[in-house]
Short mmCIF file of C-alpha atoms in Angstrom, two decimals:
data_model
loop_
_atom_site.label_atom_id
_atom_site.label_comp_id
_atom_site.label_asym_id
_atom_site.label_seq_id
_atom_site.Cartn_x
_atom_site.Cartn_y
_atom_site.Cartn_z
CA MET A 87 0.00 0.00 0.00
CA SER A 88 1.50 3.31 -1.04
CA GLN A 89 1.48 6.36 1.13
CA PRO A 90 1.97 10.07 0.56
CA PRO A 91 5.27 11.67 1.42
CA SER A 92 5.87 11.64 5.11
CA SER A 93 6.20 15.39 5.23
CA HIS A 94 2.50 15.63 4.45
CA LEU A 95 1.38 13.43 7.30
CA SER A 96 0.81 13.92 10.98
CA THR A 97 -0.22 11.31 13.49
CA PHE A 98 -1.96 11.13 16.78
CA SER A 99 -1.97 8.36 19.30
CA THR A 100 -5.03 6.71 20.73
CA SER A 101 -3.28 5.91 23.96
CA ASP A 102 -0.92 7.53 26.40
CA SER A 103 0.87 4.25 26.85
CA ASP A 104 4.52 3.91 26.00
CA ASP A 105 3.67 0.93 23.82
CA ALA A 106 3.73 1.43 20.06
CA PRO A 107 0.80 3.74 19.36
CA ILE A 108 -1.83 3.21 16.75
CA SER A 109 -1.51 6.10 14.31
CA THR A 110 -4.06 7.75 12.11
CA GLU A 111 -2.90 9.66 9.07
CA ILE A 112 -4.29 13.14 8.64
CA PRO A 113 -4.12 14.18 4.99
CA PRO A 114 -2.58 17.50 3.97
CA TYR A 115 -6.01 18.83 3.07
CA CYS A 116 -7.02 18.74 6.73
CA LEU A 117 -8.07 21.83 8.62
CA ASP A 118 -5.74 24.72 9.25
CA THR A 119 -6.21 24.44 13.00
CA GLU A 120 -4.11 23.57 15.99
CA LYS A 121 -6.77 21.33 17.50
CA ASP A 122 -5.82 17.70 17.93
CA PRO A 123 -8.40 15.67 15.97
CA LYS A 124 -8.41 13.16 18.82
CA TYR A 125 -10.26 15.65 20.96
CA LEU A 126 -12.59 17.12 18.35
CA ASP A 127 -16.22 17.38 19.28
CA PRO A 128 -18.53 16.63 16.38
CA GLU A 129 -19.60 20.13 15.31
CA GLU A 130 -22.90 20.78 13.63
CA SER A 131 -21.05 21.55 10.44
CA THR A 132 -19.03 18.80 8.83
CA LEU A 133 -17.24 21.04 6.40
CA SER A 134 -14.12 20.16 8.33
CA LEU A 135 -15.08 16.73 9.56
CA GLN A 136 -15.57 15.57 6.02
CA SER A 137 -11.99 16.58 5.38
CA TYR A 138 -10.73 13.96 7.76
CA ASN A 139 -10.67 11.31 5.07
CA THR A 140 -8.47 9.24 7.29
CA SER A 141 -7.47 5.71 6.55
CA PRO A 142 -8.71 2.91 8.78
CA ILE A 143 -6.78 2.67 11.98
CA ALA A 144 -4.82 -0.32 10.66
CA SER A 145 -2.77 1.99 8.46
CA VAL A 146 0.55 1.71 6.74
CA ASN A 147 2.29 3.09 9.81
CA THR A 148 0.91 0.35 12.03
CA PRO A 149 1.10 -3.43 12.15
CA SER A 150 -2.07 -5.18 11.01
CA ILE A 151 -4.75 -5.20 13.66
CA ASN A 152 -7.22 -7.98 14.19
CA LEU A 153 -10.47 -6.25 15.04
CA ASP A 154 -11.69 -9.40 16.73
CA LYS A 155 -9.00 -8.93 19.38
CA PRO A 156 -8.26 -5.57 20.94
CA SER A 157 -4.67 -4.43 20.62
CA LYS A 158 -2.81 -4.21 23.89
CA LEU A 159 -2.37 -0.53 24.60
CA GLY A 160 -1.70 -0.54 28.32
CA ASP A 161 -4.71 -1.40 30.46
CA GLU A 162 -7.14 0.07 27.96
CA SER A 163 -7.31 -0.72 24.28
CA GLU A 164 -9.12 1.37 21.74
CA ILE A 165 -9.50 1.14 17.99
CA VAL A 166 -10.50 4.40 16.30
CA ILE A 167 -11.89 4.17 12.79
CA GLY A 168 -12.38 6.82 10.10
CA TRP A 169 -13.04 6.85 6.39
CA ASP A 170 -11.39 4.14 4.29
CA GLY A 171 -9.14 6.65 2.58
CA PRO A 172 -9.99 9.72 0.51
CA SER A 173 -12.13 7.67 -1.91
CA ASP A 174 -14.31 5.93 0.68
CA PRO A 175 -17.73 5.53 -1.02
CA MET A 176 -19.45 6.07 2.35
CA ASN A 177 -18.14 9.64 2.43
CA PRO A 178 -20.95 11.83 1.03
CA ARG A 179 -18.44 13.84 -0.97
CA ASN A 180 -17.66 10.68 -2.92
CA TRP A 181 -21.26 9.88 -3.80
CA ALA A 182 -22.33 10.09 -7.43
CA LYS A 183 -22.89 13.67 -8.49
CA GLY A 184 -26.52 12.94 -9.36
CA THR A 185 -27.16 11.65 -5.83
CA ARG A 186 -25.51 14.68 -4.29
CA TRP A 187 -27.53 17.07 -6.44
CA GLY A 188 -30.72 15.18 -5.60
CA VAL A 189 -30.16 15.61 -1.87
CA THR A 190 -29.13 19.25 -2.36
CA LEU A 191 -32.29 20.06 -4.34
CA VAL A 192 -34.65 18.38 -1.85
CA VAL A 193 -33.01 20.18 1.08
CA SER A 194 -33.27 23.43 -0.88
CA LEU A 195 -37.00 22.83 -1.38
CA PHE A 196 -37.36 22.15 2.35
CA THR A 197 -35.64 25.51 2.86
CA PHE A 198 -37.93 27.14 0.28
CA ILE A 199 -41.33 26.09 1.62
CA SER A 200 -40.83 27.60 5.07
CA PRO A 201 -40.16 31.20 3.86
CA VAL A 202 -43.15 30.84 1.54
CA ALA A 203 -45.27 30.12 4.59
CA SER A 204 -43.69 33.03 6.46
CA SER A 205 -45.07 35.60 4.03
CA ILE A 206 -47.95 34.05 2.10
CA SER A 207 -50.53 35.46 4.52
CA SER A 208 -49.35 39.06 3.94
CA PRO A 209 -51.99 39.96 1.30
CA ALA A 210 -54.70 38.34 3.43
CA LEU A 211 -53.85 40.12 6.71
CA SER A 212 -56.89 42.41 6.59
CA MET A 213 -59.22 39.43 6.02
CA ILE A 214 -57.59 37.44 8.82
CA SER A 215 -57.77 40.45 11.15
CA LYS A 216 -61.46 40.98 10.39
CA ASP A 217 -62.34 37.36 11.19
CA LEU A 218 -60.18 37.14 14.33
CA GLY A 219 -61.04 40.57 15.71
CA ILE A 220 -57.58 42.13 15.28
CA PRO A 221 -57.53 45.96 14.92
CA PRO A 222 -56.61 46.81 11.29
CA GLY A 223 -53.18 48.37 10.80
CA SER A 224 -52.15 47.50 14.35
CA VAL A 225 -48.88 46.07 15.62
CA LEU A 226 -50.80 42.89 16.46
CA GLU A 227 -51.86 42.54 12.83
CA ASN A 228 -48.27 42.80 11.59
CA MET A 229 -47.11 40.52 14.40
CA SER A 230 -49.43 37.75 13.16
CA LEU A 231 -47.25 37.75 10.04
CA SER A 232 -43.76 38.33 11.45
CA ILE A 233 -43.95 36.12 14.55
CA PHE A 234 -43.26 33.20 12.21
CA VAL A 235 -39.82 34.71 11.57
CA LEU A 236 -39.20 35.26 15.29
CA ALA A 237 -39.15 31.47 15.67
CA TYR A 238 -36.16 31.44 13.31
CA ALA A 239 -34.15 32.98 16.17
CA LEU A 240 -34.81 29.97 18.42
CA GLY A 241 -34.89 27.17 15.87
CA PRO A 242 -31.18 27.05 14.91
CA LEU A 243 -30.17 26.91 18.58
CA ILE A 244 -32.27 23.77 19.15
CA TRP A 245 -32.30 21.91 15.83
CA GLY A 246 -28.53 22.32 15.32
CA PRO A 247 -27.46 20.45 18.48
CA LEU A 248 -30.18 17.84 17.96
CA SER A 249 -28.75 17.12 14.52
CA GLU A 250 -25.37 16.67 16.15
CA LEU A 251 -26.85 14.02 18.43
CA TYR A 252 -29.07 12.20 15.94
CA GLY A 253 -27.86 13.20 12.47
CA ARG A 254 -29.29 15.59 9.92
CA LEU A 255 -31.76 13.26 8.22
CA VAL A 256 -34.07 12.46 11.13
CA ILE A 257 -34.12 16.09 12.31
CA LEU A 258 -35.00 17.39 8.85
CA GLN A 259 -37.85 14.89 8.56
CA ILE A 260 -39.26 15.47 12.06
CA SER A 261 -39.01 19.26 11.85
CA ASN A 262 -40.79 19.34 8.48
CA ILE A 263 -43.65 17.21 9.80
CA TRP A 264 -43.82 19.55 12.84
CA PHE A 265 -44.05 22.52 10.44
CA LEU A 266 -46.73 20.79 8.38
CA ILE A 267 -48.93 20.15 11.43
CA PHE A 268 -48.82 23.65 12.90
CA ASN A 269 -49.07 25.45 9.56
CA THR A 270 -52.27 23.50 8.93
CA LEU A 271 -53.58 24.42 12.39
CA CYS A 272 -53.21 28.12 11.51
CA SER A 273 -56.18 27.76 9.18
CA PHE A 274 -58.33 26.63 12.14
CA ALA A 275 -57.35 29.52 14.44
CA LYS A 276 -60.35 31.28 16.02
CA THR A 277 -58.58 33.86 18.18
CA PRO A 278 -55.49 36.11 17.78
CA THR A 279 -53.72 34.09 20.49
CA GLN A 280 -54.24 30.83 18.62
CA MET A 281 -52.98 32.36 15.39
CA LEU A 282 -49.86 33.75 17.05
CA MET A 283 -49.12 30.47 18.81
CA PHE A 284 -49.62 28.28 15.73
CA ARG A 285 -47.61 30.66 13.53
CA PHE A 286 -44.71 30.68 15.99
CA LEU A 287 -44.65 26.89 16.31
CA ALA A 288 -44.86 26.47 12.53
CA GLY A 289 -41.91 28.84 12.19
CA PHE A 290 -39.97 26.84 14.77
CA GLY A 291 -40.34 23.70 12.67
CA GLY A 292 -39.57 25.59 9.47
CA ALA A 293 -36.33 26.91 10.97
CA ALA A 294 -34.56 23.52 10.83
CA PRO A 295 -33.80 23.48 7.08
CA GLN A 296 -32.62 27.09 7.41
CA SER A 297 -30.06 26.07 10.05
CA LEU A 298 -29.07 22.62 8.73
CA GLY A 299 -29.18 23.13 4.96
CA GLY A 300 -25.83 24.88 4.75
CA GLY A 301 -24.24 22.02 6.68
CA VAL A 302 -25.73 19.49 4.26
CA VAL A 303 -24.23 21.43 1.35
CA GLY A 304 -20.88 21.36 3.13
CA ASP A 305 -21.21 17.64 3.77
CA LEU A 306 -21.73 16.92 0.09
CA TRP A 307 -19.46 19.36 -1.73
CA SER A 308 -15.82 20.36 -1.39
CA PRO A 309 -14.88 24.07 -1.28
CA GLU A 310 -14.00 23.94 -4.99
CA GLU A 311 -17.48 22.65 -5.86
CA ARG A 312 -19.45 24.39 -3.15
CA GLY A 313 -20.12 27.72 -4.85
CA MET A 314 -22.74 26.44 -7.30
CA ALA A 315 -24.44 24.18 -4.75
CA MET A 316 -24.52 27.00 -2.20
CA SER A 317 -26.08 29.32 -4.78
CA VAL A 318 -28.94 26.85 -5.34
CA TYR A 319 -29.43 26.41 -1.62
CA SER A 320 -29.18 30.14 -0.88
CA LEU A 321 -31.77 30.92 -3.54
CA ALA A 322 -34.52 29.18 -1.57
CA PRO A 323 -34.70 31.47 1.48
CA LEU A 324 -34.46 34.50 -0.83
CA VAL A 325 -37.12 33.60 -3.40
CA GLY A 326 -39.42 31.92 -0.88
CA PRO A 327 -40.52 35.09 0.97
CA SER A 328 -41.44 36.85 -2.27
CA THR A 329 -43.17 33.81 -3.78
CA GLY A 330 -45.55 33.54 -0.82
CA PRO A 331 -47.34 36.89 -1.28
CA LEU A 332 -47.36 36.44 -5.05
CA VAL A 333 -49.57 33.38 -4.56
CA GLY A 334 -51.31 34.70 -1.47
CA GLY A 335 -52.56 37.81 -3.26
CA TRP A 336 -54.68 35.80 -5.68
CA ILE A 337 -55.91 33.49 -2.93
CA ALA A 338 -56.94 36.47 -0.78
CA GLU A 339 -58.78 38.05 -3.70
CA ARG A 340 -60.69 34.99 -4.90
CA ILE A 341 -61.23 32.49 -2.06
CA GLN A 342 -61.25 32.34 1.75
CA TRP A 343 -58.06 33.22 3.64
CA GLN A 344 -57.69 29.71 5.12
CA TRP A 345 -56.40 28.56 1.74
CA VAL A 346 -53.18 30.53 2.17
CA PHE A 347 -52.27 27.93 4.81
CA TRP A 348 -53.90 24.91 3.18
CA SER A 349 -52.07 25.49 -0.11
CA VAL A 350 -48.70 25.54 1.69
CA SER A 351 -49.57 22.38 3.62
CA ILE A 352 -50.53 20.53 0.43
CA ALA A 353 -47.25 21.51 -1.23
CA ASP A 354 -45.27 20.59 1.87
CA GLY A 355 -46.99 17.21 2.11
CA ILE A 356 -45.84 16.40 -1.43
CA LEU A 357 -42.36 17.63 -0.58
CA GLN A 358 -42.29 15.42 2.51
CA LEU A 359 -42.92 12.39 0.34
CA ALA A 360 -39.96 13.41 -1.83
CA GLY A 361 -37.91 13.75 1.34
CA PHE A 362 -38.72 10.19 2.37
CA MET A 363 -37.60 8.95 -1.04
CA PHE A 364 -34.49 11.01 -1.78
CA LEU A 365 -32.95 12.40 1.39
CA ARG A 366 -30.01 10.52 2.89
CA GLU A 367 -27.87 11.00 5.97
CA THR A 368 -24.85 13.20 5.17
CA TYR A 369 -23.46 14.01 8.61
CA ALA A 370 -19.97 12.50 8.91
CA PRO A 371 -19.99 11.78 12.68
CA GLU A 372 -23.34 9.99 12.38
CA LEU A 373 -22.17 7.93 9.39
CA LEU A 374 -18.92 6.98 11.11
CA LYS A 375 -20.83 6.16 14.30
CA ARG A 376 -23.00 3.76 12.29
CA LYS A 377 -19.88 2.26 10.73
CA ALA A 378 -18.33 1.69 14.15
CA ARG A 379 -21.58 0.16 15.42
CA VAL A 380 -21.64 -2.33 12.54
CA MET A 381 -18.00 -3.26 13.16
CA ARG A 382 -18.61 -3.74 16.89
CA LYS A 383 -21.55 -6.01 16.15
CA ALA A 384 -19.67 -7.96 13.49
CA THR A 385 -16.52 -8.50 15.57
CA GLY A 386 -17.83 -8.45 19.12
CA ASN A 387 -15.10 -5.94 19.94
CA THR A 388 -16.57 -3.19 22.11
CA ASN A 389 -13.39 -1.11 21.93
CA ILE A 390 -14.04 0.03 18.38
CA ARG A 391 -15.25 3.62 18.08
CA SER A 392 -15.38 6.32 15.44
CA GLU A 393 -13.16 9.38 15.43
CA PHE A 394 -15.93 11.53 16.84
CA GLU A 395 -17.43 9.28 19.52
CA ARG A 396 -16.50 10.13 23.07
CA PRO A 397 -17.61 8.02 26.04
CA ASP A 398 -18.00 11.07 28.28
CA ARG A 399 -20.16 12.96 25.80
CA HIS A 400 -23.65 13.70 27.15
CA TRP A 401 -26.65 15.16 25.39
CA THR A 402 -26.95 17.96 27.96
CA SER A 403 -23.47 19.26 27.12
CA VAL A 404 -24.23 19.07 23.39
CA MET A 405 -27.46 21.02 23.77
CA ALA A 406 -25.85 23.58 26.06
CA ARG A 407 -22.99 24.13 23.65
CA GLY A 408 -25.36 24.46 20.70
CA ILE A 409 -27.29 27.18 22.49
CA ILE A 410 -24.37 28.99 24.10
CA LYS A 411 -21.73 28.86 21.35
CA PRO A 412 -23.64 31.03 18.82
CA ILE A 413 -24.18 33.59 21.58
CA VAL A 414 -20.45 33.48 22.36
CA PHE A 415 -19.71 34.02 18.67
CA LEU A 416 -21.92 37.10 18.65
CA GLY A 417 -20.09 38.40 21.70
CA THR A 418 -16.49 37.65 20.71
CA GLU A 419 -16.07 37.35 16.93
CA PRO A 420 -15.88 40.71 15.09
CA ILE A 421 -16.48 39.06 11.70
CA VAL A 422 -19.67 37.41 12.96
CA GLN A 423 -20.78 40.57 14.75
CA VAL A 424 -20.53 42.83 11.71
CA PHE A 425 -22.08 40.41 9.25
CA ALA A 426 -24.81 39.45 11.72
CA LEU A 427 -25.73 43.13 11.97
CA TYR A 428 -25.62 43.55 8.19
CA MET A 429 -27.65 40.41 7.55
CA ALA A 430 -30.17 41.63 10.12
CA VAL A 431 -30.59 44.83 8.11
CA LEU A 432 -30.98 42.86 4.87
CA TYR A 433 -33.53 40.52 6.42
CA GLY A 434 -35.38 43.36 8.09
CA VAL A 435 -35.59 45.35 4.85
CA LEU A 436 -36.79 42.26 3.00
CA TYR A 437 -39.65 41.52 5.42
CA LEU A 438 -40.50 45.19 5.81
CA SER A 439 -40.91 45.37 2.03
CA LEU A 440 -42.99 42.20 2.01
CA THR A 441 -45.31 43.66 4.62
CA THR A 442 -45.85 47.01 2.89
CA PHE A 443 -45.77 46.03 -0.78
CA VAL A 444 -49.48 45.35 -1.20
CA LYS A 445 -50.35 48.60 0.54
CA VAL A 446 -48.08 50.61 -1.79
CA TYR A 447 -49.73 49.34 -4.96
CA THR A 448 -53.31 49.17 -3.69
CA ASP A 449 -53.32 52.57 -1.92
CA LEU A 450 -50.99 54.61 -4.15
CA TYR A 451 -51.65 52.97 -7.51
CA GLY A 452 -55.22 51.71 -7.01
CA GLN A 453 -54.50 48.11 -7.99
CA THR A 454 -56.34 45.00 -6.80
CA ARG A 455 -54.71 42.58 -4.33
CA GLY A 456 -54.00 40.02 -7.04
CA ILE A 457 -52.35 42.54 -9.37
CA ALA A 458 -50.46 44.16 -6.48
CA GLY A 459 -49.12 40.74 -5.56
CA LEU A 460 -47.49 40.45 -8.98
CA HIS A 461 -45.00 43.14 -7.96
CA TYR A 462 -43.38 40.63 -5.63
CA LEU A 463 -41.86 39.25 -8.83
CA ALA A 464 -39.41 42.15 -8.65
CA ILE A 465 -38.03 40.77 -5.37
CA ALA A 466 -38.04 37.18 -6.64
CA LEU A 467 -36.29 38.04 -9.91
CA GLY A 468 -33.78 40.35 -8.24
CA SER A 469 -32.90 37.76 -5.61
CA THR A 470 -32.53 35.10 -8.30
CA VAL A 471 -30.25 37.25 -10.43
CA GLY A 472 -28.22 38.30 -7.40
CA GLY A 473 -27.84 34.74 -6.14
CA GLN A 474 -27.27 32.91 -9.40
CA VAL A 475 -25.18 35.43 -11.32
CA GLY A 476 -23.43 36.35 -8.10
CA SER A 477 -22.45 32.76 -7.39
CA ARG A 478 -20.89 32.37 -10.84
CA VAL A 479 -18.98 35.62 -10.51
CA LEU A 480 -18.00 34.61 -6.99
CA ASN A 481 -16.54 31.32 -8.24
CA SER A 482 -14.75 32.99 -11.15
CA VAL A 483 -13.13 35.62 -8.92
CA TYR A 484 -12.27 32.99 -6.32
CA TYR A 485 -10.43 30.78 -8.84
CA LYS A 486 -8.54 33.71 -10.36
CA LEU A 487 -7.39 35.05 -7.00
CA LYS A 488 -6.44 31.55 -5.91
CA ALA A 489 -4.33 31.07 -9.05
CA LYS A 490 -2.58 34.41 -8.46
CA ASN A 491 -1.84 33.31 -4.88
CA SER A 492 0.12 30.23 -6.03
CA GLY A 493 -2.93 28.00 -5.71
CA VAL A 494 -3.57 28.86 -2.04
CA ALA A 495 -7.14 29.97 -1.33
CA THR A 496 -8.27 32.21 1.53
CA PRO A 497 -11.77 33.12 2.73
CA GLU A 498 -11.12 36.75 1.78
CA MET A 499 -11.25 35.73 -1.87
CA ARG A 500 -15.05 35.55 -1.42
CA LEU A 501 -15.30 39.28 -0.62
CA PRO A 502 -14.58 41.23 -3.86
CA LEU A 503 -18.09 40.60 -5.18
CA LEU A 504 -19.54 41.87 -1.89
CA MET A 505 -17.64 45.13 -2.38
CA VAL A 506 -19.75 45.74 -5.50
CA SER A 507 -23.09 44.14 -4.56
CA ALA A 508 -23.28 46.04 -1.24
CA THR A 509 -23.79 49.29 -3.19
CA THR A 510 -26.95 48.03 -4.89
CA LEU A 511 -29.02 48.11 -1.70
CA PRO A 512 -28.89 51.85 -0.96
CA ILE A 513 -29.25 52.67 -4.68
CA GLY A 514 -32.30 50.42 -5.10
CA LEU A 515 -33.96 51.60 -1.88
CA LEU A 516 -33.63 55.26 -2.89
CA ILE A 517 -35.11 54.63 -6.33
CA TYR A 518 -37.99 52.59 -4.89
CA GLY A 519 -38.81 55.00 -2.07
CA TRP A 520 -38.78 58.31 -3.92
CA THR A 521 -40.46 57.10 -7.13
CA ALA A 522 -43.23 55.35 -5.17
CA ASN A 523 -43.63 58.49 -3.06
CA ALA A 524 -44.09 60.53 -6.27
CA ARG A 525 -46.35 57.86 -7.80
CA VAL A 526 -44.11 57.53 -10.84
CA PHE A 527 -45.13 54.80 -13.32
CA TRP A 528 -45.15 51.51 -11.38
CA PHE A 529 -42.28 50.00 -13.38
CA VAL A 530 -39.78 52.47 -11.90
CA PRO A 531 -40.41 51.54 -8.23
CA ASP A 532 -40.27 47.91 -9.29
CA LEU A 533 -36.89 48.61 -10.90
CA GLY A 534 -35.64 49.99 -7.58
CA VAL A 535 -36.93 46.90 -5.78
CA PHE A 536 -35.27 44.70 -8.38
CA ILE A 537 -31.93 46.48 -7.84
CA PHE A 538 -31.92 46.20 -4.06
CA SER A 539 -33.08 42.59 -4.32
CA ILE A 540 -30.04 41.84 -6.49
CA GLY A 541 -27.98 43.15 -3.59
CA ILE A 542 -29.82 40.98 -1.08
CA GLY A 543 -29.25 37.85 -3.19
CA GLY A 544 -25.63 38.58 -4.00
CA ASN A 545 -24.72 39.68 -0.49
CA TRP A 546 -26.43 36.66 1.06
CA THR A 547 -24.40 34.26 -1.08
CA CYS A 548 -21.10 36.06 -0.41
CA ILE A 549 -21.57 36.36 3.34
CA GLN A 550 -22.73 32.81 3.92
CA THR A 551 -19.92 31.33 1.82
CA TYR A 552 -17.37 33.58 3.54
CA LEU A 553 -18.55 32.47 6.99
CA VAL A 554 -18.45 28.81 5.96
CA ASP A 555 -14.91 29.18 4.65
CA ASN A 556 -13.74 31.25 7.61
CA TYR A 557 -15.17 29.05 10.37
CA ALA A 558 -15.05 25.63 8.71
CA LEU A 559 -14.85 23.69 11.97
CA TYR A 560 -17.51 25.86 13.65
CA ALA A 561 -19.41 27.01 10.54
CA ALA A 562 -22.79 25.95 11.88
CA SER A 563 -22.33 27.92 15.09
CA ALA A 564 -21.31 31.01 13.12
CA ILE A 565 -24.27 30.67 10.76
CA ALA A 566 -26.63 29.96 13.67
CA ALA A 567 -25.45 33.17 15.34
CA VAL A 568 -26.09 35.20 12.20
CA SER A 569 -29.41 33.47 11.47
CA SER A 570 -30.75 33.96 14.99
CA PHE A 571 -29.75 37.62 15.08
CA ARG A 572 -31.23 38.41 11.67
CA ALA A 573 -34.50 36.74 12.68
CA PHE A 574 -35.09 39.41 15.32
CA ALA A 575 -34.84 42.05 12.59
CA GLY A 576 -37.20 40.08 10.34
CA PHE A 577 -39.67 40.05 13.23
CA GLY A 578 -39.16 43.63 14.39
CA PHE A 579 -38.89 45.68 11.19
CA PRO A 580 -42.45 44.98 9.96
CA LEU A 581 -43.87 46.05 13.33
CA PHE A 582 -42.87 49.70 12.82
CA ALA A 583 -43.25 49.74 9.01
CA ASP A 584 -46.72 51.30 8.87
CA ARG A 585 -45.92 53.99 11.43
CA MET A 586 -42.59 54.84 9.76
CA TYR A 587 -44.10 55.25 6.30
CA ASP A 588 -47.14 57.12 7.66
CA ASN A 589 -44.87 59.65 9.40
CA LEU A 590 -42.00 59.91 6.93
CA GLY A 591 -43.44 58.76 3.62
CA TYR A 592 -41.83 56.17 1.38
CA GLY A 593 -39.10 58.56 0.22
CA TRP A 594 -37.54 59.49 3.57
CA GLY A 595 -38.43 56.14 5.15
CA ASN A 596 -36.45 54.22 2.55
CA SER A 597 -33.69 56.84 2.65
CA ILE A 598 -33.07 55.98 6.30
CA LEU A 599 -32.87 52.29 5.42
CA ALA A 600 -30.52 53.08 2.53
CA PHE A 601 -28.23 55.06 4.84
CA ILE A 602 -28.06 52.15 7.31
CA CYS A 603 -27.16 49.73 4.50
CA LEU A 604 -24.53 52.17 3.23
CA VAL A 605 -22.84 52.68 6.61
CA ILE A 606 -22.73 49.00 7.59
CA GLY A 607 -22.51 47.13 4.30
CA CYS A 608 -20.17 49.10 2.09
CA PRO A 609 -17.06 49.43 4.33
CA ALA A 610 -17.28 45.89 5.78
CA PRO A 611 -15.92 43.84 2.82
CA PHE A 612 -12.98 46.21 2.36
CA ILE A 613 -12.10 46.07 6.06
CA PHE A 614 -12.29 42.28 6.25
CA TYR A 615 -10.44 41.83 2.97
CA ARG A 616 -7.51 43.71 4.49
CA TYR A 617 -7.69 42.62 8.12
CA GLY A 618 -9.48 39.26 7.88
CA PRO A 619 -6.28 37.15 8.16
CA LYS A 620 -5.20 39.07 11.28
CA LEU A 621 -8.61 38.66 12.89
CA ARG A 622 -8.57 34.96 12.06
CA ALA A 623 -5.12 34.59 13.62
CA LEU A 624 -6.42 36.14 16.85
CA SER A 625 -9.60 34.06 16.87
CA LYS A 626 -9.84 30.76 18.71
CA ALA A 627 -12.76 29.66 16.54
CA ALA A 628 -11.57 30.42 13.00
CA SER A 629 -10.48 27.30 11.12
CA VAL A 630 -9.98 27.23 7.37
CA GLU A 631 -10.44 24.07 5.33
CA ARG A 632 -7.51 23.57 2.99
CA GLU A 633 -7.63 21.84 -0.36
CA PRO A 634 -5.10 19.15 -1.37
#
């Protein structure tokens, strides 16, 4: 059996005994981190864990080991297994490309249906309020829409650690069924309290794909391949919120409001069937745990374990870490802090626009609910262009900068596109606000919305990919921190939308939002492009996945 040059290998021992240790080879494309893999906790993200394509413990550096008999390593013997080399077919990154794309697309659809549900009731709010006795135009009316998004702040903190304990597959399935049940119950609500409660619980279930989907993409695709897959996945939470009101407007105009929930439940039921058929477990620690379990059963050797199994690991510590670590990231990581704030503004502007869109075109332009709902296409198309074109430009720039850097990639190579796309938000908001305020032909406000939506789509793709690359080992915690923080903005911005526009008008109201986007979003990519490596060197959490 051939082995790579010794200079590219490092080993760790599974025992503190002075006897000859059992060594595991760590390939050169391992993480750029000082952590000893022996002591790694299985993180929610396997962007790094998948990189440990280690050979079985009976490697070329070790005498052959009979798994039926534990090796004598002092008083305790332990056999630690990993992948069967870089080409192990069990490793999700080695699955057939069609299988990987199938899983990616189903997870993306899981991620799509929840944002659709978050906003589909927007055109029907007045009808819902009338039936449930909610004062029209009140904070409570807007809260019945945005409380769904508030659950996104809690969901990642719970579903993430649960996926670490039980794998991604079972959590995705259970959470989607949870979402399906409570979204359906919304149509049977008879009081404002029931509606708020059912909407919040539906949002809690719908938050799981939002928090786990990025990890699934990382499980399946290497950094070189990840850009395109991430663009498909990132498109779902962007297009979903604008697709909901587009459909909901026609439902609200033609049939009873309960159908805004029933239509989502029917679509989600079909999607759940696809999930049962096509989704597979992708989480490396769970797959290796299953492999170790099979080997223990086959050999009767109870000393076999996977690289990421620890006897002292308890579910309480996993849950506590999953809840606390994102909060720690928000408190200690400047990169996470700035982009969490910026993403909060993006998310808040998106949901504020979703809440007020129908009112703009019905009140200012005299259009029906169904026709007014068609203007949400501007958000959907802008987000699609921003995400899809942006991902291709992102990949192209990334490869060129990597080639100029002697083939060595850095997370900062994801930022040049953000330097450009960040400017589209203030420009688009100003065009939308002032032209709508002046009641200019409806196409011009839509053009402004299209422009700032391009920025939302492009920025979303850049930021998420940058965080994944920058915090490979702890990517899920970083993304959970950003996702939870932005959810508060998605909940809060719509609550003051009516009052802000009533007092300031659409021109000055959107000018304030444009100024916030300008101050936070435009300097950030330049600052992190220059100082990102220094911040990463000072961080205890940053860990970059390196290619072979």
